[in-house]
Amino acid sequence: MLRLDSDVQYVKGVGPRRSALLGSRGIRTVEDLLLHIPKSYQDRANFVPLSSLRVGQDAAVHAKVYRSRVIQTRTRGRILDVILTDGSSFAHAKWFHGGYLQTREFSAGREVVLFGRVDFDRYESKFVFFNPEFELLDDGDESASLDMGRYVPVYEEAAGITSRQFRRLIAGALSDLTKDLDDPLPEDIRKAHGFPDIYTSLQRIHFPGTDDDLAKLNQRQSAYHRRLIFEEFFLLELIFALRRIQGRSLKGVRFETTDRIRQQVKAILPFHPTAAQKRVLKEIVDDLKAPYPMNRLLQGDVGSGKTIVAFEAIVIAVENGYQAALMAPTEILAEQHYINAKRILDPLGYRVGVVRRGVKKAEKQELLKKIAAGEVHVIIGTHALIEEHTVFNRLGLVIVDEQHRFGVVQRLQLMAKGENPNTLVMTATPIPRTLAMTLYGDLDLSVIDQMPPGRTPIRTVHVTERDAGRVHRMIAAELEQGRQAYVVYPVIEESEKVDLKSATEGFKRLSEVFKGRRVALLHGRLKSDDKETIMRAFAAGEIDVLVSTTAIEVGVDVANATLMLVDHAERFGLAQLHQLRGRVGRGAHSSLCILMTPGRLNDVARQRIQAMTATTDGFRLAEVDLNLRGPGEVAGTRQSGIPEFRVANLLTDSELLSLAQKEAQRWANRTEERERLIEALSARTKFVTVG
Ligand code: ADP
Ligand code: MG
């Protein structure tokens, strides 16, 4: 008897060679093999006789080869033409570029099953299948019943193993599989949602009965699919839920919100918060008041106003006698937060400090001393905050801005500077909700899903390099109106001098073009002080055109800047382009984003640019990105821990993911069941390493 964790080499038909091949594709156990689920199903229970084919129908036919030949054509290359008969009539099957299919395999008399769309060949006045899927059957094959007279599973070929061979291996594994499987899904949940048990699901997902719904099977919507997808999500969400419960049992820093504190929080607001900002603040305050440490992700599209919410939380922390730390991924952004914090928090009498590189040693020492002594209340900085010599006095609140630019580890390192401090991580990386749930599942999620009022939409246009003259005129027109512009060049690795070339050259050229204007160059290799001077000057309107690398990608907020030109836009990812575009459209003036590319673009680049010109909705773009690149890449960067799902698909199965999350949270709270579930989890070790 096989168990799910039995080695795949014990499956009938798997010898050492195949087991090695399968292993190279990650199929090592019986479970791995059984989770290689069909890519589609064909109705071979009801073969269509050749005499009753209808044009346009998708049909499975069972016939014999009557004759086959290769036709050499001038325009279409070699075509393999096979004439089939089933006694009732004849039909053709044609494969273009059919040179690789051997005519001798289609020898007269050979039995074949074909599946495809029925067409009509006018010349020969015969029915024809163009490039159909096919299977050649073997004479006297005992297992031929696997291939016919039923709904037949079709598999993705892998490791040189054909669909038909997989059918046999999997049938073998299933027939030897013990019925006595531990079902990781609690029976209640199965009952509640109509999920079949694990044994049935595995049997039927491969070999459904003719009473199953073929359309649903092909849409991955059968009860068996749904159950296996759900299970995969459920186990993952269960880990997250258990971690959250663990987090809740920690004793954290508990803040109070008195009337006075509420007053102070209100006092700092330079504008009326949006409804979304209010809602999110309430979620944060509830956490801060609770005995456990806050562990919250604040998600909100570029420009949705996350910063002020963070400052509100900071006020609560400081009023409670604690320090707050705000970590940003770039010096420019840290600098900007510092300027804002000073403006907003100085009036409350808080002392704000920024920890940065490139300042004089004595100055830095002095600041660090004050931080350690608790004399600075609000500490802003880059990675410098997690360096060893940065020591806090009473760190009660940790905020990580643009979390996607950091790793999980860095968040934890900063948190370790306090004793279970309240933690808020913020991200504008528009990742779809499903991805957020699988990436940040151990965090509570707050979403700002509304833009501050009075924004004018950003128009986005795509131009080629030949339009440079026109683009310069567009920039000139904007400057004429008193507005400012960004011009961004791609720089992959800022430490590489060569890569700075395009930005420096662009800077020279633009300085020529806009002679009477103030043009400045900003990049990551400048000294901190210089960066600061430039950013301040730009924010104060003393610079008209800021030529930059992606150093300004995140966070920079200058309302009077209304034009963003991205040169070589094809070299940027979608998330990056969206972030860059988010630098404009921040004030009452209408804004323009110009994406410049060479004339020729590859497919993916073109689709990205098209998406950018079609929408400014970050979540929409995130979905496009997910479609273009897949979850791993989108989560990508330094974030580890996106699990590879075997049956589930984040793009299409979000409804089951939400359900799984809900159920996992409910179950994780049922102490009696917890142990059993944890056991089930550790049996599926694949997930335990996540995150
Ligand atoms: P992000 O979420 O991208 O970090 P910011 O916090 O930088 O966005 O906010 C973008 C801009 O919108 C800032 O200039 C900020 O002052 C402004 N802003 C934020 N909330 C509001 C609001 N409720 N009303 C008006 N302006 C707002
Ligand atoms: Mg921000």
XYZ file of C-alpha atoms in Angstrom, residues 184-186 188-189 230 233-249 441-442 659-679 681:
47
model
C -5.838 17.523 6.816
C -9.179 19.260 6.408
C -11.426 18.997 9.464
C -16.756 20.224 9.763
C -15.152 22.352 7.143
C -8.790 25.186 -0.488
C -4.597 27.805 1.095
C -6.025 26.628 4.381
C -2.815 25.088 5.622
C -0.886 28.214 4.758
C -3.405 30.535 6.353
C -3.471 28.291 9.370
C 0.212 28.876 9.918
C -0.369 32.596 9.701
C -3.319 32.417 12.048
C -1.325 30.416 14.578
C 1.490 32.917 14.380
C -0.953 35.715 14.977
C -2.365 33.983 18.008
C 1.154 33.539 19.254
C 1.763 37.250 18.697
C -1.387 38.118 20.591
C -0.210 36.171 23.596
C -0.500 36.741 6.187
C 0.869 36.995 9.691
C -12.605 31.507 2.520
C -9.539 29.592 3.637
C -8.300 32.557 5.597
C -11.615 32.941 7.356
C -11.807 29.265 8.242
C -8.183 29.102 9.316
C -8.675 31.975 11.707
C -11.767 30.362 13.149
C -10.055 27.016 13.562
C -6.846 28.332 14.964
C -8.864 29.771 17.796
C -10.385 26.419 18.715
C -7.813 25.215 21.167
C -9.050 21.605 21.274
C -8.405 21.179 17.575
C -5.216 23.131 17.384
C -2.885 20.295 18.122
C -4.357 18.008 15.519
C -4.075 20.729 12.934
C -0.499 21.488 13.824
C 0.226 17.813 13.322
C 0.668 20.854 9.147
